[in-house]
CSV table of C-alpha atoms in Angstrom, one decimal:
chain,number,residue,atom,x,y,z
A,1,MET,CA,-101.7,80.8,24.1
A,2,THR,CA,-102.7,83.1,26.9
A,3,GLU,CA,-99.8,84.3,28.9
A,4,ARG,CA,-100.4,84.2,33.0
A,5,THR,CA,-98.6,86.9,34.8
A,6,LEU,CA,-98.4,88.4,38.1
A,7,HIS,CA,-100.2,91.7,39.0
A,8,LEU,CA,-97.9,91.9,42.7
A,9,PRO,CA,-100.7,93.4,45.6
A,10,VAL,CA,-101.6,97.5,45.2
A,11,ALA,CA,-102.4,97.1,49.7
A,12,ALA,CA,-99.3,97.6,51.6
A,13,GLN,CA,-97.2,94.5,52.2
A,14,PRO,CA,-95.2,93.5,55.3
A,15,SER,CA,-91.7,95.0,54.0
A,16,VAL,CA,-89.9,95.4,49.9
A,17,GLU,CA,-89.2,91.1,50.8
A,18,SER,CA,-92.0,90.1,51.1
A,19,LEU,CA,-92.9,91.7,47.6
A,20,VAL,CA,-89.2,89.8,46.3
A,21,ASP,CA,-91.1,86.6,47.5
A,22,LEU,CA,-93.9,86.2,46.0
A,23,ALA,CA,-92.0,87.8,42.7
A,24,ARG,CA,-89.6,84.8,43.4
A,25,LEU,CA,-92.5,82.0,44.1
A,26,GLY,CA,-94.4,83.4,40.8
A,27,GLU,CA,-91.2,82.5,39.3
A,28,ARG,CA,-91.1,78.8,40.5
A,29,HIS,CA,-94.5,78.4,39.6
A,30,GLY,CA,-94.4,79.5,35.8
A,31,TYR,CA,-95.9,82.9,35.6
A,32,GLU,CA,-94.2,84.9,32.7
A,33,ARG,CA,-93.9,88.0,34.5
A,34,ALA,CA,-94.6,90.5,37.5
A,35,TRP,CA,-96.4,93.6,37.5
A,36,LEU,CA,-96.2,96.1,40.6
A,37,PRO,CA,-97.6,99.2,40.4
A,38,GLU,CA,-97.4,102.2,42.1
A,39,THR,CA,-100.1,104.4,44.3
A,40,TRP,CA,-99.0,105.7,47.3
A,41,GLY,CA,-96.9,103.3,49.0
A,42,ARG,CA,-93.5,101.9,48.3
A,43,ASP,CA,-92.2,103.2,45.0
A,44,ALA,CA,-92.2,100.7,42.4
A,45,VAL,CA,-88.7,101.2,41.0
A,46,THR,CA,-86.9,100.6,44.2
A,47,VAL,CA,-89.1,97.4,44.5
A,48,LEU,CA,-88.8,96.0,41.4
A,49,THR,CA,-84.8,96.7,40.9
A,50,SER,CA,-84.8,94.5,44.5
A,51,ILE,CA,-86.8,91.4,42.3
A,52,ALA,CA,-84.8,92.1,39.2
A,53,ARG,CA,-82.2,91.4,41.4
A,54,GLU,CA,-83.2,88.3,43.2
A,55,THR,CA,-84.8,86.6,40.6
A,56,ASP,CA,-83.3,84.8,36.9
A,57,GLU,CA,-86.0,84.1,34.5
A,58,ILE,CA,-89.6,86.2,35.3
A,59,GLY,CA,-90.5,89.3,33.8
A,60,ILE,CA,-90.7,92.4,35.4
A,61,GLY,CA,-93.0,95.3,34.6
A,62,SER,CA,-94.6,98.3,36.0
A,63,SER,CA,-98.6,98.4,36.0
A,64,ILE,CA,-98.5,101.3,36.8
A,65,LEU,CA,-95.6,104.2,36.7
A,66,PRO,CA,-98.1,107.2,36.5
A,67,ILE,CA,-96.6,110.0,34.4
A,68,TYR,CA,-97.2,112.8,36.6
A,69,SER,CA,-94.4,112.2,39.0
A,70,ARG,CA,-91.6,111.8,37.1
A,71,SER,CA,-90.7,114.0,34.1
A,72,PRO,CA,-90.9,111.7,30.5
A,73,ALA,CA,-86.9,112.4,30.9
A,74,LEU,CA,-86.8,110.7,33.7
A,75,LEU,CA,-89.0,108.1,33.3
A,76,GLY,CA,-86.4,107.0,30.3
A,77,GLN,CA,-83.6,106.9,32.6
A,78,THR,CA,-85.6,104.5,35.0
A,79,ALA,CA,-86.4,102.0,31.9
A,80,ALA,CA,-83.2,102.3,30.7
A,81,THR,CA,-81.6,101.5,34.4
A,82,LEU,CA,-84.2,98.7,35.1
A,83,GLN,CA,-83.7,97.0,31.6
A,84,GLU,CA,-79.9,97.1,32.9
A,85,VAL,CA,-80.1,95.5,36.8
A,86,SER,CA,-82.6,92.9,34.8
A,87,ASP,CA,-81.1,91.8,31.9
A,88,GLY,CA,-83.5,92.7,29.7
A,89,ARG,CA,-86.7,91.7,32.0
A,90,LEU,CA,-88.5,94.8,31.7
A,91,ARG,CA,-91.7,96.0,30.5
A,92,LEU,CA,-92.6,99.5,30.9
A,93,GLY,CA,-96.1,100.6,31.9
A,94,LEU,CA,-97.3,104.0,31.9
A,95,GLY,CA,-100.6,105.5,32.8
A,96,PRO,CA,-101.8,109.4,34.2
A,97,SER,CA,-103.1,107.3,37.1
A,98,GLY,CA,-106.4,109.7,38.2
A,99,PRO,CA,-107.5,112.7,39.9
A,100,ALA,CA,-107.5,111.0,43.3
A,101,VAL,CA,-104.2,110.2,43.2
A,102,ILE,CA,-102.4,112.9,41.4
A,103,GLU,CA,-104.1,116.1,43.1
A,104,GLY,CA,-104.7,114.5,46.6
A,105,TRP,CA,-101.2,112.7,46.5
A,106,HIS,CA,-98.9,114.6,44.0
A,107,GLY,CA,-100.2,117.7,44.8
A,108,VAL,CA,-100.0,118.2,40.9
A,109,ASP,CA,-102.8,119.2,38.4
A,110,PHE,CA,-104.3,116.2,36.8
A,111,ASP,CA,-104.4,118.1,32.9
A,112,ARG,CA,-104.5,116.6,29.8
A,113,PRO,CA,-104.0,113.2,30.4
A,114,LEU,CA,-104.1,111.8,27.4
A,115,ARG,CA,-101.7,114.9,25.1
A,116,ARG,CA,-99.8,114.5,28.3
A,117,THR,CA,-99.5,110.5,27.7
A,118,ARG,CA,-98.7,110.8,24.2
A,119,GLU,CA,-95.7,113.3,24.9
A,120,THR,CA,-94.3,111.0,27.8
A,121,VAL,CA,-94.4,108.0,25.5
A,122,GLU,CA,-92.6,110.0,22.6
A,123,ILE,CA,-89.7,110.8,24.7
A,124,VAL,CA,-89.2,108.2,26.8
A,125,ARG,CA,-88.6,106.3,23.4
A,126,ALA,CA,-86.5,109.2,22.1
A,127,VAL,CA,-84.6,108.9,25.7
A,128,LEU,CA,-84.4,104.9,25.2
A,129,SER,CA,-83.1,105.5,21.4
A,130,GLY,CA,-79.8,106.7,23.0
A,131,GLU,CA,-80.2,109.9,20.7
A,132,THR,CA,-79.9,113.6,21.6
A,133,VAL,CA,-83.9,114.7,22.4
A,134,SER,CA,-85.3,117.2,20.8
A,135,TYR,CA,-88.7,117.6,21.5
A,136,ASP,CA,-91.4,120.1,21.0
A,137,GLY,CA,-95.2,119.6,22.3
A,138,GLU,CA,-97.7,121.4,23.7
A,139,CYS,CA,-96.8,120.0,27.6
A,140,PHE,CA,-93.2,119.3,27.5
A,141,SER,CA,-90.3,120.9,25.5
A,142,LEU,CA,-86.7,119.6,25.9
A,143,ALA,CA,-83.4,119.7,23.9
A,144,GLY,CA,-79.9,119.1,23.9
A,145,PHE,CA,-79.2,116.1,26.2
A,146,ARG,CA,-79.0,112.4,25.5
A,147,LEU,CA,-78.1,109.1,28.2
A,148,ARG,CA,-74.8,109.0,29.2
A,149,CYS,CA,-75.0,105.8,29.4
A,150,GLY,CA,-75.5,103.6,26.0
A,151,PRO,CA,-79.2,102.6,25.2
A,152,PRO,CA,-80.0,99.2,25.8
A,153,GLU,CA,-79.3,96.5,24.5
A,154,THR,CA,-82.9,95.1,24.7
A,155,PRO,CA,-85.1,97.3,23.8
A,156,VAL,CA,-87.9,98.2,26.3
A,157,PRO,CA,-91.7,97.8,24.9
A,158,ILE,CA,-93.8,100.7,26.4
A,159,ASP,CA,-97.2,99.5,27.7
A,160,VAL,CA,-100.3,102.3,28.5
A,161,ALA,CA,-103.1,101.7,31.0
A,162,GLY,CA,-106.6,103.3,29.8
A,163,MET,CA,-110.4,102.7,30.6
A,164,GLY,CA,-111.8,105.1,27.9
A,165,PRO,CA,-112.7,105.0,24.2
A,166,LYS,CA,-110.1,108.1,23.9
A,167,SER,CA,-107.3,106.7,26.1
A,168,VAL,CA,-107.6,103.2,24.5
A,169,GLU,CA,-107.5,104.1,21.1
A,170,LEU,CA,-104.0,106.3,22.3
A,171,ALA,CA,-102.9,103.0,23.6
A,172,GLY,CA,-103.4,101.4,20.0
A,173,ARG,CA,-102.1,104.6,18.0
A,174,PHE,CA,-98.7,105.3,20.1
A,175,ALA,CA,-97.9,101.9,22.8
A,176,ASP,CA,-96.3,98.9,22.8
A,177,GLY,CA,-99.3,97.6,24.4
A,178,TRP,CA,-102.3,98.3,26.7
A,179,HIS,CA,-103.1,97.6,30.5
A,180,ALA,CA,-106.6,96.8,31.2
A,181,THR,CA,-108.4,96.6,34.7
A,182,VAL,CA,-112.0,96.1,36.3
A,183,PHE,CA,-113.1,94.7,32.7
A,184,THR,CA,-116.1,92.8,32.1
A,185,PRO,CA,-115.2,90.3,29.0
A,186,ASP,CA,-118.1,92.1,26.8
A,187,GLY,CA,-116.4,95.9,28.0
A,188,LEU,CA,-113.6,94.5,27.3
A,189,GLU,CA,-114.4,93.4,24.0
A,190,ASP,CA,-116.1,97.1,23.2
A,191,ARG,CA,-112.5,98.6,24.1
A,192,LEU,CA,-110.4,96.5,22.0
A,193,GLU,CA,-112.4,98.0,19.0
A,194,ASP,CA,-110.8,101.7,20.6
A,195,LEU,CA,-107.5,99.7,20.2
A,196,ALA,CA,-107.4,98.3,16.8
A,197,ARG,CA,-109.6,101.8,15.7
A,198,GLY,CA,-105.6,103.1,17.4
A,199,VAL,CA,-103.9,100.4,15.4
A,200,ASP,CA,-104.9,101.6,12.4
A,201,LEU,CA,-104.6,105.4,13.1
A,202,GLY,CA,-101.2,105.1,13.7
A,203,GLY,CA,-100.7,102.8,11.0
A,204,ARG,CA,-99.5,99.6,12.6
A,205,ASP,CA,-100.6,96.4,12.9
A,206,LEU,CA,-102.3,94.8,15.9
A,207,GLU,CA,-99.6,92.0,16.3
A,208,ASP,CA,-97.4,94.5,17.5
A,209,VAL,CA,-99.6,95.7,20.6
A,210,ARG,CA,-100.2,93.4,23.2
A,211,VAL,CA,-103.1,93.3,26.2
A,212,THR,CA,-103.0,92.4,29.3
A,213,LEU,CA,-105.6,92.1,31.6
A,214,SER,CA,-105.3,92.5,35.2
A,215,VAL,CA,-108.2,90.4,36.5
A,216,THR,CA,-109.1,90.9,40.3
A,217,ALA,CA,-108.6,87.1,41.8
A,218,CYS,CA,-108.9,85.1,45.1
A,219,ALA,CA,-108.5,81.1,45.3
A,220,LEU,CA,-109.0,79.7,48.6
A,221,ALA,CA,-110.2,76.6,50.3
A,222,ASP,CA,-112.9,78.8,51.9
A,223,GLY,CA,-114.9,80.0,49.3
A,224,GLU,CA,-117.1,82.2,50.2
A,225,ARG,CA,-114.3,83.9,52.4
A,226,ALA,CA,-112.0,85.1,48.7
A,227,ARG,CA,-115.5,86.1,47.4
A,228,GLU,CA,-115.9,88.5,49.8
A,229,LEU,CA,-112.8,89.6,49.9
A,230,ALA,CA,-112.8,89.9,45.9
A,231,ARG,CA,-115.9,91.9,46.5
A,232,GLN,CA,-114.5,94.7,49.0
A,233,HIS,CA,-111.6,95.6,46.5
A,234,LEU,CA,-113.8,96.2,43.7
A,235,ALA,CA,-116.4,98.2,45.6
A,236,PHE,CA,-113.4,100.2,46.9
A,237,TYR,CA,-112.1,100.8,43.6
A,238,VAL,CA,-115.6,101.8,42.1
A,239,GLY,CA,-116.9,103.7,45.2
A,240,ALA,CA,-113.3,105.3,46.5
A,241,MET,CA,-110.8,105.5,43.8
A,242,GLY,CA,-112.5,109.0,42.0
A,243,THR,CA,-114.5,108.5,38.9
A,244,TYR,CA,-112.7,106.8,36.4
A,245,TYR,CA,-113.4,102.9,37.7
A,246,ARG,CA,-117.3,104.4,38.0
A,247,GLU,CA,-117.6,105.6,34.9
A,248,SER,CA,-116.1,102.8,33.3
A,249,LEU,CA,-118.2,100.1,34.9
A,250,ALA,CA,-121.1,102.7,33.8
A,251,ARG,CA,-120.2,102.1,30.2
A,252,GLN,CA,-119.9,97.9,30.7
A,253,GLY,CA,-123.9,97.9,31.2
A,254,TYR,CA,-123.8,98.6,34.9
A,255,GLU,CA,-124.5,102.0,35.8
A,256,PRO,CA,-127.2,102.3,38.3
A,257,GLU,CA,-125.0,99.6,39.8
A,258,ALA,CA,-122.1,101.7,39.3
A,259,ASN,CA,-124.0,104.5,41.0
A,260,GLU,CA,-125.3,103.2,43.9
A,261,ILE,CA,-122.0,101.6,44.7
A,262,ALA,CA,-120.4,105.6,44.7
A,263,ALA,CA,-122.9,106.8,46.4
A,264,ALA,CA,-122.9,104.2,49.9
A,265,TRP,CA,-119.3,104.8,49.6
A,266,ALA,CA,-119.8,108.6,49.7
A,267,SER,CA,-121.8,108.4,52.8
A,268,GLY,CA,-119.6,106.3,54.3
A,269,GLU,CA,-121.1,102.6,54.1
A,270,PRO,CA,-118.5,100.7,52.9
A,271,GLU,CA,-120.6,97.6,54.1
A,272,THR,CA,-123.3,98.7,52.2
A,273,ALA,CA,-121.1,99.1,49.1
A,274,THR,CA,-119.6,95.9,49.0
A,275,ASP,CA,-123.4,94.2,49.2
A,276,LEU,CA,-124.1,96.1,46.4
A,277,ILE,CA,-121.6,94.0,44.3
A,278,THR,CA,-123.7,90.9,43.0
A,279,ASP,CA,-122.7,86.9,42.7
A,280,ASP,CA,-123.4,87.8,38.8
A,281,LEU,CA,-121.6,91.1,39.2
A,282,LEU,CA,-118.5,89.9,40.6
A,283,ASP,CA,-118.5,86.7,38.7
A,284,ASP,CA,-118.1,89.5,35.6
A,285,LEU,CA,-115.6,91.4,37.0
A,286,GLY,CA,-113.2,88.6,38.9
A,287,ALA,CA,-112.1,85.4,39.4
A,288,ALA,CA,-113.3,84.5,43.2
A,289,GLY,CA,-114.0,81.1,45.1
A,290,THR,CA,-112.6,78.1,45.4
A,291,PRO,CA,-109.4,77.3,43.3
A,292,ASP,CA,-111.5,75.2,41.3
A,293,ARG,CA,-114.5,78.3,40.6
A,294,ALA,CA,-111.6,80.5,40.4
A,295,ARG,CA,-109.8,78.8,37.8
A,296,GLU,CA,-113.4,78.2,35.8
A,297,GLU,CA,-114.0,82.0,35.8
A,298,LEU,CA,-110.4,82.9,34.6
A,299,ALA,CA,-110.5,80.7,32.0
A,300,THR,CA,-113.2,82.5,30.7
A,301,PHE,CA,-111.0,86.2,30.2
A,302,GLU,CA,-108.2,84.0,28.8
A,303,SER,CA,-110.6,83.1,26.0
A,304,ILE,CA,-111.3,86.5,24.9
A,305,ASP,CA,-109.7,86.9,21.8
A,306,GLY,CA,-107.4,89.4,21.4
A,307,VAL,CA,-106.1,89.2,25.4
A,308,ASP,CA,-102.5,88.0,25.1
A,309,ARG,CA,-101.7,87.7,28.7
A,310,VAL,CA,-103.8,87.8,31.9
A,311,ALA,CA,-102.5,89.4,35.1
A,312,ILE,CA,-104.0,87.8,38.7
A,313,GLY,CA,-104.5,90.8,41.1
A,314,PHE,CA,-105.0,90.3,44.7
A,315,PRO,CA,-108.4,92.1,47.5
A,316,ARG,CA,-106.8,95.2,49.0
A,317,GLY,CA,-108.0,92.8,52.1
A,318,ALA,CA,-106.1,89.7,51.7
A,319,GLU,CA,-103.6,88.3,54.4
A,320,THR,CA,-100.4,87.4,53.2
A,321,ASP,CA,-101.3,83.1,53.2
A,322,GLU,CA,-104.2,84.1,51.6
A,323,ILE,CA,-102.4,85.6,48.7
A,324,GLY,CA,-99.5,83.0,48.1
A,325,ALA,CA,-102.5,80.5,48.3
A,326,THR,CA,-104.7,82.3,45.5
A,327,LEU,CA,-100.8,82.7,43.5
A,328,GLU,CA,-100.1,78.5,43.5
A,329,ALA,CA,-103.8,77.8,43.0
A,330,LEU,CA,-103.9,79.8,40.3
A,331,ALA,CA,-100.8,79.4,38.6
A,332,PRO,CA,-99.3,78.2,35.2
A,333,ASP,CA,-97.7,74.9,36.6
A,334,ALA,CA,-101.3,74.0,38.4
A,335,ASP,CA,-103.3,73.8,35.0
């Protein structure tokens, strides 16, 4: 059965406590895990620590921590510490993010993202083993240190985010899971083939690699308001967040639409870009509308063979009460 998890809002929230409150609400309503992204707002580690301290059962996870803003060794230390404070409830999500964030915000060259992702995963695993780390790679070389504290009693699964064929293949070959976002059902199935190829190349078992699909969702009594919020969110990602989402959408059969949305946004016309998210495209990428409609659309994503968990994400323009209403309407205990 597909797990239903919670992807806490990427947009700024009133406080850390408001994010903790959403995780608590998710725990009460039966969500399996609360994922938290890290972009250019609050750092995810502090917030995840707060959530771990204020909840009892819900899993916690990063989706994602960028691999350019922390060294691989620090990521390993962080994972070990979060696993300790959460009593074994952590799942670590890593990924390169994109040039817009890495170069524009962190001021770091977005260099060799696939190789850097692979080496980061390997080093984090070595750190979490508790053994002395010796690694000589193309991006990183380190030796002579080990965790000063004991390694986690419960191993930390490491997931990798990716949108293109090679990045998804890498997840299948080296990671414990793949995080997918802004995918149509047909587009996701194409990438699942890349994941399986990576699993084969790594001599692994496909059952050991978990797939998490983040779905933009909004379920409100005012169904048109819900759909407009989801449109705005998707237009922002395709138009404003660099080239990766646009290229991914183009690969999924929406090349003209992806290029038009990006062009409108680049021209300073976000409303035009939003209008270019047609009803068909919105239905193919998200679950938005009245609660009944959103639940029906969410079921389409959950029925995809190969998807292990769906993460309910929220439009960046949604108000706190709209996030809460969607969380409750789409909760596992609401089915």
